[in-house]
Short mmCIF file of C-alpha atoms and ligand atoms in Angstrom, two decimals:
data_model
loop_
_atom_site.label_atom_id
_atom_site.label_comp_id
_atom_site.label_asym_id
_atom_site.label_seq_id
_atom_site.Cartn_x
_atom_site.Cartn_y
_atom_site.Cartn_z
CA UNK A 20 23.60 29.93 -119.56
CA UNK A 21 23.60 26.56 -118.43
CA UNK A 22 23.72 24.85 -121.26
CA UNK A 23 20.82 21.99 -122.83
CA UNK A 24 22.38 18.52 -121.77
CA UNK A 25 20.92 16.02 -124.30
CA UNK A 26 23.91 13.58 -124.00
CA UNK A 27 22.00 11.50 -122.19
CA UNK A 28 19.28 10.64 -120.05
CA UNK A 29 21.49 9.30 -117.45
CA UNK A 30 22.41 13.33 -116.80
CA UNK A 31 19.14 13.77 -114.77
CA UNK A 32 19.98 14.89 -110.97
CA UNK A 33 17.77 13.78 -108.12
CA UNK A 34 14.85 16.44 -107.62
CA UNK A 35 14.56 17.72 -103.89
CA UNK A 36 11.37 15.86 -103.36
CA UNK A 37 13.06 12.54 -104.31
CA UNK A 38 16.14 13.68 -102.11
CA UNK A 39 13.26 14.11 -99.37
CA UNK A 40 11.98 10.08 -100.11
CA UNK A 41 15.45 8.84 -100.09
CA UNK A 42 16.47 10.61 -96.52
CA UNK A 43 13.38 9.48 -95.16
CA UNK A 44 13.68 5.89 -96.06
CA UNK A 45 13.13 2.61 -93.50
CA UNK A 46 16.64 1.08 -94.12
CA UNK A 47 18.26 -2.20 -93.06
CA UNK A 48 21.33 -4.54 -94.48
CA UNK A 49 19.98 -6.09 -97.70
CA UNK A 50 22.62 -8.73 -97.05
CA UNK A 51 22.18 -9.39 -93.56
CA UNK A 52 18.27 -9.59 -93.29
CA UNK A 53 17.19 -7.52 -96.21
CA UNK A 54 16.63 -4.01 -96.29
CA UNK A 55 13.05 -3.21 -96.04
CA UNK A 56 12.75 -0.15 -98.68
CA UNK A 57 14.76 -2.22 -101.09
CA UNK A 58 12.41 -5.20 -101.13
CA UNK A 59 9.48 -3.32 -101.43
CA UNK A 60 10.81 -2.07 -104.56
CA UNK A 61 11.91 -5.54 -105.83
CA UNK A 62 8.25 -6.57 -105.07
CA UNK A 63 6.93 -3.57 -106.67
CA UNK A 64 9.07 -4.21 -110.01
CA UNK A 65 8.22 -8.35 -109.88
CA UNK A 66 4.61 -7.11 -110.04
CA UNK A 67 4.47 -4.31 -112.19
CA UNK A 68 6.84 -6.42 -114.71
CA UNK A 69 5.25 -9.71 -114.58
CA UNK A 70 7.77 -11.72 -112.90
CA UNK A 71 7.76 -13.77 -110.18
CA UNK A 72 10.58 -11.65 -108.31
CA UNK A 73 13.46 -8.90 -108.46
CA UNK A 74 16.86 -7.90 -107.53
CA UNK A 75 18.01 -4.63 -106.81
CA UNK A 76 21.64 -3.48 -108.41
CA UNK A 77 23.61 -0.64 -108.74
CA UNK A 78 23.48 -0.56 -112.31
CA UNK A 79 22.14 -1.99 -115.39
CA UNK A 80 25.04 -3.13 -116.55
CA UNK A 81 26.31 -5.28 -113.38
CA UNK A 82 22.56 -6.82 -113.97
CA UNK A 83 23.00 -7.49 -117.36
CA UNK A 84 25.61 -9.48 -116.82
CA UNK A 85 23.94 -11.33 -113.80
CA UNK A 86 21.31 -12.41 -116.06
CA UNK A 87 24.32 -13.61 -118.61
CA UNK A 88 25.52 -15.92 -115.92
CA UNK A 89 21.76 -17.32 -114.98
CA UNK A 90 21.40 -17.96 -118.10
CA UNK A 91 24.35 -19.51 -120.09
CA UNK A 92 27.19 -21.93 -119.17
CA UNK A 93 31.09 -21.09 -119.87
CA UNK A 94 32.10 -22.33 -123.52
CA UNK A 95 28.53 -21.28 -125.07
CA UNK A 96 27.54 -18.27 -127.59
CA UNK A 97 25.05 -15.31 -126.34
CA UNK A 98 23.19 -14.18 -129.38
CA UNK A 99 22.39 -10.71 -129.27
CA UNK A 100 22.05 -7.77 -131.85
CA UNK A 101 24.96 -6.49 -133.15
CA UNK A 102 24.66 -3.22 -131.96
CA UNK A 103 23.28 -3.92 -128.38
CA UNK A 104 24.74 -2.65 -125.13
CA UNK A 105 25.80 -6.16 -123.87
CA UNK A 106 27.95 -6.31 -126.80
CA UNK A 107 29.51 -2.15 -127.55
CA UNK A 108 29.57 -0.75 -123.62
CA UNK A 109 30.20 -3.57 -120.94
CA UNK A 110 33.77 -3.97 -121.55
CA UNK A 111 33.44 -7.23 -123.44
CA UNK A 112 32.10 -8.44 -119.48
CA UNK A 113 30.54 -11.45 -121.01
CA UNK A 114 33.70 -12.85 -122.22
CA UNK A 115 35.55 -11.39 -119.47
CA UNK A 116 33.25 -12.99 -116.59
CA UNK A 117 31.91 -15.68 -117.74
CA UNK A 118 33.61 -17.19 -120.68
CA UNK A 119 30.50 -16.84 -122.36
CA UNK A 120 31.31 -15.93 -126.57
CA UNK A 121 29.00 -13.06 -127.97
CA UNK A 122 27.21 -14.17 -131.64
CA UNK A 123 26.30 -10.87 -132.75
CA UNK A 124 23.65 -11.08 -135.09
CA UNK A 125 23.52 -8.46 -138.14
CA UNK A 126 20.24 -6.61 -138.33
CA UNK A 127 19.40 -3.45 -141.16
CA UNK A 128 17.93 -1.39 -138.01
CA UNK A 129 18.74 -2.59 -134.52
CA UNK A 130 15.69 -4.85 -134.91
CA UNK A 131 16.51 -8.29 -134.77
CA UNK A 132 13.48 -10.23 -135.58
CA UNK A 133 12.43 -14.42 -135.44
CA UNK A 134 14.06 -15.00 -138.90
CA UNK A 135 17.37 -13.10 -138.33
CA UNK A 136 17.74 -14.99 -134.65
CA UNK A 137 16.65 -18.51 -136.31
CA UNK A 138 19.17 -18.02 -139.18
CA UNK A 139 21.74 -16.91 -136.64
CA UNK A 140 21.04 -20.52 -134.53
CA UNK A 141 23.60 -23.19 -135.71
CA UNK A 142 22.86 -26.70 -135.84
CA UNK A 143 24.29 -28.92 -133.42
CA UNK A 144 27.85 -29.72 -134.97
CA UNK A 145 30.87 -31.13 -133.28
CA UNK A 146 33.03 -28.28 -135.00
CA UNK A 147 30.72 -25.49 -134.05
CA UNK A 148 30.07 -24.07 -129.74
CA UNK A 149 27.01 -24.29 -128.68
CA UNK A 150 24.29 -21.40 -128.32
CA UNK A 151 23.84 -20.52 -124.35
CA UNK A 152 20.61 -18.10 -124.04
CA UNK A 153 19.69 -14.77 -126.43
CA UNK A 154 19.12 -11.41 -125.39
CA UNK A 155 16.73 -8.65 -126.76
CA UNK A 156 17.49 -4.87 -126.08
CA UNK A 157 13.80 -2.62 -125.48
CA UNK A 158 14.25 0.04 -126.67
CA UNK A 159 17.34 -0.26 -128.03
CA UNK A 160 19.67 2.61 -127.52
CA UNK A 161 22.55 2.43 -130.76
CA UNK A 162 19.47 2.18 -132.75
CA UNK A 163 18.20 5.14 -131.89
CA UNK A 164 15.86 4.33 -128.87
CA UNK A 165 13.61 1.70 -131.66
CA UNK A 166 11.07 -0.02 -130.44
CA UNK A 167 10.65 -3.84 -130.05
CA UNK A 168 6.63 -4.49 -130.85
CA UNK A 169 5.63 -7.56 -128.95
CA UNK A 170 4.59 -9.25 -132.21
CA UNK A 171 8.13 -9.23 -132.84
CA UNK A 172 9.77 -10.01 -129.62
CA UNK A 173 6.76 -12.76 -129.66
CA UNK A 174 8.32 -14.43 -132.74
CA UNK A 175 12.14 -13.60 -131.31
CA UNK A 176 11.21 -16.15 -128.14
CA UNK A 177 9.40 -18.35 -130.68
CA UNK A 178 12.87 -19.01 -132.65
CA UNK A 179 14.50 -18.85 -129.36
CA UNK A 180 12.25 -21.42 -127.19
CA UNK A 181 12.49 -23.84 -130.49
CA UNK A 182 15.68 -24.42 -130.07
CA UNK A 183 15.43 -24.40 -126.51
CA UNK A 184 17.34 -21.04 -125.59
CA UNK A 185 16.23 -18.70 -122.88
CA UNK A 186 15.45 -14.65 -123.19
CA UNK A 187 17.19 -12.29 -121.02
CA UNK A 188 15.44 -8.68 -121.62
CA UNK A 189 18.04 -5.74 -121.20
CA UNK A 190 14.76 -3.11 -120.52
CA UNK A 191 17.22 -0.25 -119.45
CA UNK A 192 14.05 1.74 -121.28
CA UNK A 193 11.30 -0.73 -121.24
CA UNK A 194 9.47 2.41 -119.76
CA UNK A 195 10.42 4.27 -122.92
CA UNK A 196 9.24 1.29 -125.43
CA UNK A 197 5.77 0.65 -122.76
CA UNK A 198 5.49 4.25 -123.71
CA UNK A 199 5.89 4.26 -127.14
CA UNK A 200 3.61 1.41 -127.63
CA UNK A 201 1.06 2.76 -125.57
CA UNK A 202 0.78 -0.44 -123.21
CA UNK A 203 2.15 -1.78 -119.56
CA UNK A 204 5.45 -2.73 -118.98
CA UNK A 205 4.21 -6.04 -117.83
CA UNK A 206 2.99 -6.74 -121.19
CA UNK A 207 6.54 -6.77 -122.64
CA UNK A 208 7.87 -9.23 -120.46
CA UNK A 209 5.95 -12.25 -121.69
CA UNK A 210 7.90 -15.10 -122.32
CA UNK A 211 11.19 -13.93 -121.19
CA UNK A 212 12.98 -15.56 -118.21
CA UNK A 213 14.76 -12.33 -116.90
CA UNK A 214 14.43 -9.09 -117.23
CA UNK A 215 16.49 -5.30 -116.61
CA UNK A 216 15.01 -2.21 -116.09
CA UNK A 217 16.93 0.62 -114.91
CA UNK A 218 16.04 3.59 -112.54
CA UNK A 219 18.73 6.04 -113.73
CA UNK A 220 17.23 6.97 -116.95
CA UNK A 221 14.23 8.16 -118.06
CA UNK A 222 13.12 7.57 -114.63
CA UNK A 223 15.59 10.04 -113.26
CA UNK A 224 17.18 8.50 -110.42
CA UNK A 225 20.90 8.78 -109.23
CA UNK A 226 21.36 5.04 -109.33
CA UNK A 227 20.04 1.64 -109.74
CA UNK A 228 17.98 -0.91 -111.67
CA UNK A 229 16.34 -4.38 -110.85
CA UNK A 230 16.63 -7.71 -112.44
CA UNK A 231 13.30 -9.18 -112.20
CA UNK A 232 13.49 -13.43 -112.38
CA UNK A 233 11.17 -16.41 -112.90
CA UNK A 234 10.79 -18.91 -109.51
CA UNK A 235 13.41 -20.37 -108.07
CA UNK A 236 16.53 -18.29 -109.35
CA UNK A 237 16.64 -15.68 -106.24
CA UNK A 238 19.35 -17.67 -104.44
CA UNK A 239 21.79 -17.98 -107.40
CA UNK A 240 21.04 -14.41 -108.48
CA UNK A 241 21.86 -13.26 -105.09
CA UNK A 242 25.42 -15.38 -105.44
CA UNK A 243 26.20 -13.59 -108.50
CA UNK A 244 25.19 -9.99 -107.65
CA UNK A 245 27.60 -10.43 -104.36
CA UNK A 246 30.45 -12.44 -106.09
CA UNK A 247 30.37 -9.16 -108.53
CA UNK A 248 30.45 -7.11 -105.52
CA UNK A 249 27.00 -5.70 -105.60
CA UNK A 250 25.50 -6.98 -101.95
CA UNK A 251 24.27 -3.16 -100.86
CA UNK A 252 23.60 -2.29 -97.37
CA UNK A 253 21.45 0.36 -96.64
CA UNK A 254 20.46 -0.03 -100.03
CA UNK A 255 16.73 1.51 -99.25
CA UNK A 256 18.26 4.85 -99.49
CA UNK A 257 18.27 4.78 -103.23
CA UNK A 258 15.45 1.94 -103.36
CA UNK A 259 13.28 4.55 -102.24
CA UNK A 260 14.42 6.97 -105.07
CA UNK A 261 13.37 4.34 -107.58
CA UNK A 262 10.00 3.98 -105.31
CA UNK A 263 9.36 7.94 -105.61
CA UNK A 264 10.27 7.53 -109.97
CA UNK A 265 8.15 4.79 -110.55
CA UNK A 266 5.16 6.76 -108.26
CA UNK A 267 5.99 10.44 -110.01
CA UNK A 268 8.07 9.90 -113.01
CA UNK A 269 7.05 7.14 -114.93
CA UNK A 270 3.74 9.35 -115.93
CA UNK A 271 5.65 11.61 -117.62
CA UNK A 272 8.44 9.90 -119.95
CA UNK A 273 5.47 10.75 -122.76
CA UNK A 274 6.36 14.45 -122.25
CA UNK A 275 10.15 12.95 -123.34
CA UNK A 276 9.07 11.01 -126.60
CA UNK A 277 6.73 14.31 -127.64
CA UNK A 278 9.95 16.87 -127.11
CA UNK A 279 12.02 14.13 -128.83
CA UNK A 280 9.64 14.20 -131.79
CA UNK A 281 9.59 18.74 -131.46
CA UNK A 282 13.63 18.65 -131.92
CA UNK A 283 13.72 16.32 -135.15
CA UNK A 284 10.58 18.40 -136.43
CA UNK A 285 12.30 21.45 -136.19
CA UNK A 286 15.67 20.15 -137.34
CA UNK A 287 13.60 18.52 -140.67
CA UNK A 288 14.04 21.20 -142.96
CA UNK A 289 17.50 22.70 -141.18
CA UNK A 290 20.25 22.43 -143.99
CA UNK A 291 23.53 20.23 -143.65
CA UNK A 292 21.28 17.25 -141.24
CA UNK A 293 19.07 14.43 -142.12
CA UNK A 294 17.07 13.65 -138.53
CA UNK A 295 16.30 9.83 -137.64
CA UNK A 296 12.68 9.82 -136.68
CA UNK A 297 13.13 9.13 -133.17
CA UNK A 298 10.55 6.32 -131.98
CA UNK A 299 10.98 7.43 -128.51
CA UNK A 300 13.27 9.72 -126.44
CA UNK A 301 16.48 9.60 -128.20
CA UNK A 302 17.17 11.77 -131.63
CA UNK A 303 19.80 10.18 -134.01
CA UNK A 304 21.23 13.36 -136.45
CA UNK A 305 23.58 12.74 -139.25
CA UNK A 306 25.48 15.24 -141.30
CA UNK A 307 24.93 15.34 -144.87
CA UNK A 308 27.75 18.15 -145.46
CA UNK A 309 30.73 16.71 -147.24
CA UNK A 310 33.58 16.34 -144.27
CA UNK A 311 31.48 17.58 -141.66
CA UNK A 312 32.81 15.45 -138.68
CA UNK A 313 30.56 14.68 -135.54
CA UNK A 314 33.17 15.36 -133.91
CA UNK A 315 33.58 19.15 -134.76
CA UNK A 316 29.95 19.66 -134.39
CA UNK A 317 29.99 18.48 -131.21
CA UNK A 318 32.56 20.59 -129.91
CA UNK A 319 30.89 24.12 -131.37
CA UNK A 320 27.53 22.89 -130.16
CA UNK A 321 28.99 22.49 -126.91
CA UNK A 322 30.53 26.29 -127.37
CA UNK A 323 27.01 27.23 -128.37
CA UNK A 324 25.17 26.09 -125.17
CA UNK A 325 23.83 22.64 -126.46
CA UNK A 326 25.59 19.42 -125.61
CA UNK A 327 25.03 16.20 -127.30
CA UNK A 328 27.59 13.22 -127.95
CA UNK A 329 29.03 11.61 -131.44
CA UNK A 330 27.48 8.42 -132.47
CA UNK A 331 29.72 7.46 -135.27
CA UNK A 332 32.01 9.70 -137.65
CA UNK A 333 29.38 11.96 -138.73
CA UNK A 334 26.33 10.64 -136.64
CA UNK A 335 25.05 12.73 -133.28
CA UNK A 336 22.81 11.36 -130.28
CA UNK A 337 20.64 14.00 -128.56
CA UNK A 338 18.21 12.19 -125.77
CA UNK A 339 15.43 14.17 -124.33
CA UNK A 340 14.92 13.93 -120.27
CA UNK A 341 13.23 14.82 -117.18
CA UNK A 342 15.68 17.85 -116.79
CA UNK A 343 14.64 19.40 -120.74
CA UNK A 344 12.30 21.03 -120.96
CA UNK A 345 9.77 21.96 -124.61
CA UNK A 346 11.72 25.26 -124.29
CA UNK A 347 14.87 23.42 -124.10
CA UNK A 348 14.73 21.46 -126.60
CA UNK A 349 13.24 24.44 -129.17
CA UNK A 350 16.10 26.20 -128.66
CA UNK A 351 18.42 23.14 -129.19
CA UNK A 352 16.99 22.96 -132.53
CA UNK A 353 17.58 26.77 -133.18
CA UNK A 354 21.35 26.90 -131.85
CA UNK A 355 21.83 23.45 -133.85
CA UNK A 356 20.20 24.84 -137.10
CA UNK A 357 21.94 28.33 -136.46
CA UNK A 358 25.58 26.11 -135.93
CA UNK A 359 25.26 24.04 -139.16
CA UNK A 360 23.77 27.05 -141.42
C1 LIG B 260 20.54 -0.66 -123.49
C2 LIG B 260 20.79 -0.29 -121.92
N1 LIG B 260 21.36 -1.49 -121.16
C3 LIG B 260 21.96 -1.22 -120.30
C4 LIG B 260 22.59 -0.31 -119.42
C5 LIG B 260 23.74 -0.16 -118.32
O1 LIG B 260 23.08 0.65 -117.48
P1 LIG B 260 24.21 1.06 -116.43
O2 LIG B 260 24.81 2.72 -117.16
O3 LIG B 260 22.82 1.64 -115.22
O4 LIG B 260 25.15 0.40 -116.19
C6 LIG B 260 22.58 0.79 -120.56
C7 LIG B 260 23.22 2.52 -119.91
O5 LIG B 260 23.26 3.48 -120.46
C8 LIG B 260 22.14 1.03 -122.14
O6 LIG B 260 21.44 1.85 -122.62
#
């Protein structure tokens, strides 16, 4: 039987309809004189996010890195929540690419707040580096898809602005944040200078992210993307998938959140686990039995037909997405319960 793959929302495969949209895309050379479908996507994303412009990228990591280059100078610090993607999963790109130091801000639950940020900003001094910019992540992957509500975000932006810092929003799962909050994605970008969104996660595309920017930033963003090897040619084939997803899969993201809740509810009484109630499409499952380790449990679950990832020595992560149904998560809950009994 095909395993139920809850390792990540990046495992989705493009549907036949999405593939058809890709095959039919009108294309040009995006480096030479713009690819028309890519341009259409960039304009659509800028409008959707209430930003001035956007650039298409092959990955969220490259878009995040471009944002850091745009907002900082070498020898400055990027203030960011301690478990953000930029801290753990970009191979120290902030340091290696731009000579920028990460200043991770510890939080109890992954939610960076205005007061926590304000406390982390050091007054100008001849002894310490200057802050360069702030990055926030909504939803927060490592914090279990935690949603940053608009009021908290406004506080963080106010704290950043108070010391003259611009804010980058890593919105790889901004679609999930907007869905969880019941608001339009464009309402979650107010006050930011750059915003990254991904198409290859909850929206089910094979590849692609956009970096939305403010007026006047395009030329430099384009240069940095090119330097990183992100200048693509007939990128309309990929942009067409993203346009198709905005039309067809964005509206079904609530199903993923409902499925995550069902998984959590079904596991609530299972022996040997404590489930963190999900705010979006990520379910964190803590192992509570002495000596039971995530790596071993992940192997046992894989043999029983459910794929999840270890997220710490005694924590598992399960992510719902386009390619898992309600029946799948119900079966996954049964398998997990049985495996841990
Ligand atoms: C919050 C967050 N930011 C950035 C990225 C990077 O995206 P990509 O894998 O497209 O480089 C991810 C990927 O999982 C992510 O979860």
